[in-house]
């Protein structure tokens, strides 16, 4: 059963995200805007993984759910992006259980309740 929805603005081929726990917006409807993704995540109780700050603004305005994992580092080559995700992902999954927002930076993680 899916737990996460991966926004269309993120690399599709991250190996860590290639299983039935992750739904990709590109597989659902690549034309969805942020509002449609937000509503889908609320309705299906999915955690949004994104680089888009608009989701954080929605969370401030409307609260959670959904929870958000916000990727906050610049563009990297795919292999470097995947390396950062692989290094922190286990910790991210633990933190999102008790926090509403996880910010992933290239060298650190920030958890916000």
Coordinates of C-alpha atoms in Angstrom, one line a residue:
X1 CA 0.0 0.0 0.0
X2 CA 1.4 3.4 -0.9
X3 CA 2.7 5.7 1.8
X4 CA 4.3 8.4 -0.2
X5 CA 3.6 10.4 -3.3
X6 CA 6.6 11.7 -5.3
X7 CA 6.1 15.0 -7.0
X8 CA 6.7 15.3 -10.7
X9 CA 9.5 17.8 -10.2
X10 CA 11.7 15.0 -8.7
X11 CA 13.8 12.4 -10.5
X12 CA 11.6 9.5 -11.4
X13 CA 14.3 6.8 -11.4
X14 CA 15.5 6.9 -7.7
X15 CA 15.9 3.3 -6.9
X16 CA 14.8 3.8 -3.3
X17 CA 11.5 5.0 -4.5
X18 CA 10.8 2.2 -7.0
X19 CA 8.5 0.0 -5.0
X20 CA 4.8 -0.2 -4.0
X21 CA 5.2 2.2 -1.1
X22 CA 5.7 5.1 -3.5
X23 CA 3.3 6.5 -6.0
X24 CA 4.7 8.9 -8.6
X25 CA 2.6 11.8 -9.9
X26 CA 3.9 11.0 -13.4
X27 CA 2.2 7.6 -13.1
X28 CA -1.0 9.0 -11.7
X29 CA -1.5 12.1 -13.8
X30 CA 1.5 14.1 -15.0
X31 CA -0.8 17.1 -15.6
X32 CA -1.8 17.6 -12.0
X33 CA -1.1 20.9 -10.4
X34 CA -0.1 21.4 -6.8
X35 CA -3.7 21.7 -5.6
X36 CA -4.6 18.3 -7.2
X37 CA -1.6 16.6 -5.7
X38 CA -2.4 18.1 -2.3
X39 CA -6.0 17.0 -2.4
X40 CA -5.0 13.5 -3.5
X41 CA -2.5 13.2 -0.7
X42 CA -5.1 14.4 1.8
X43 CA -7.7 11.9 0.5
X44 CA -5.3 9.0 0.4
X45 CA -3.2 9.9 3.5
X46 CA 0.1 10.0 1.5
X47 CA 3.2 11.8 2.5
X48 CA 4.3 14.3 -0.2
X49 CA 7.9 14.2 -1.3
X50 CA 8.7 17.4 -3.2
X51 CA 11.1 20.2 -4.0
X52 CA 8.2 22.7 -4.3
X53 CA 7.9 25.2 -1.4
X54 CA 4.2 25.7 -2.3
X55 CA 3.3 22.5 -0.4
X56 CA 5.0 23.9 2.8
X57 CA 2.9 27.0 2.4
X58 CA -0.3 25.0 2.1
X59 CA 0.7 23.0 5.2
X60 CA 1.2 26.3 7.1
X61 CA -2.2 27.5 5.9
X62 CA -4.2 24.3 6.2
X63 CA -2.2 22.1 8.6
X64 CA -1.5 18.4 8.2
X65 CA -2.2 15.9 6.8
X66 CA -0.5 15.6 4.5
X67 CA 2.9 15.4 5.9
X68 CA 5.7 16.7 3.7
X69 CA 9.3 15.7 2.9
X70 CA 10.8 18.7 1.3
X71 CA 14.0 18.3 -0.7
X72 CA 15.9 21.6 -0.2
X73 CA 19.1 21.2 -2.1
X74 CA 19.9 22.4 -5.5
X75 CA 20.1 20.5 -8.7
X76 CA 22.5 17.6 -8.7
X77 CA 23.4 14.9 -11.2
X78 CA 21.1 12.0 -10.8
X79 CA 23.7 9.7 -9.2
X80 CA 24.6 12.5 -6.6
X81 CA 20.9 13.2 -5.9
X82 CA 20.3 9.5 -5.3
X83 CA 23.4 9.2 -3.1
X84 CA 22.1 12.0 -0.8
X85 CA 18.7 10.3 -0.6
X86 CA 20.2 6.9 0.1
X87 CA 22.3 8.2 2.9
X88 CA 19.5 9.9 4.8
X89 CA 16.3 8.0 3.8
X90 CA 16.2 5.6 6.8
X91 CA 16.4 8.5 9.2
X92 CA 13.8 10.5 7.2
X93 CA 11.3 7.6 7.4
X94 CA 11.8 7.4 11.2
X95 CA 11.4 11.2 11.7
X96 CA 8.3 11.5 9.5
X97 CA 6.5 9.2 11.9
X98 CA 6.4 11.9 14.6
X99 CA 6.9 15.1 12.6
X100 CA 4.8 17.0 10.0
X101 CA 7.7 18.2 7.9
X102 CA 11.1 16.9 7.1
X103 CA 13.6 19.2 5.2
X104 CA 16.4 17.4 3.5
X105 CA 19.5 19.4 2.8
X106 CA 22.5 18.1 1.1
X107 CA 24.4 17.5 4.3
X108 CA 21.7 17.5 7.0
X109 CA 18.0 16.9 7.9
X110 CA 15.7 19.1 9.8
X111 CA 12.5 17.8 11.4
X112 CA 9.6 20.0 12.3
X113 CA 6.6 19.0 14.4

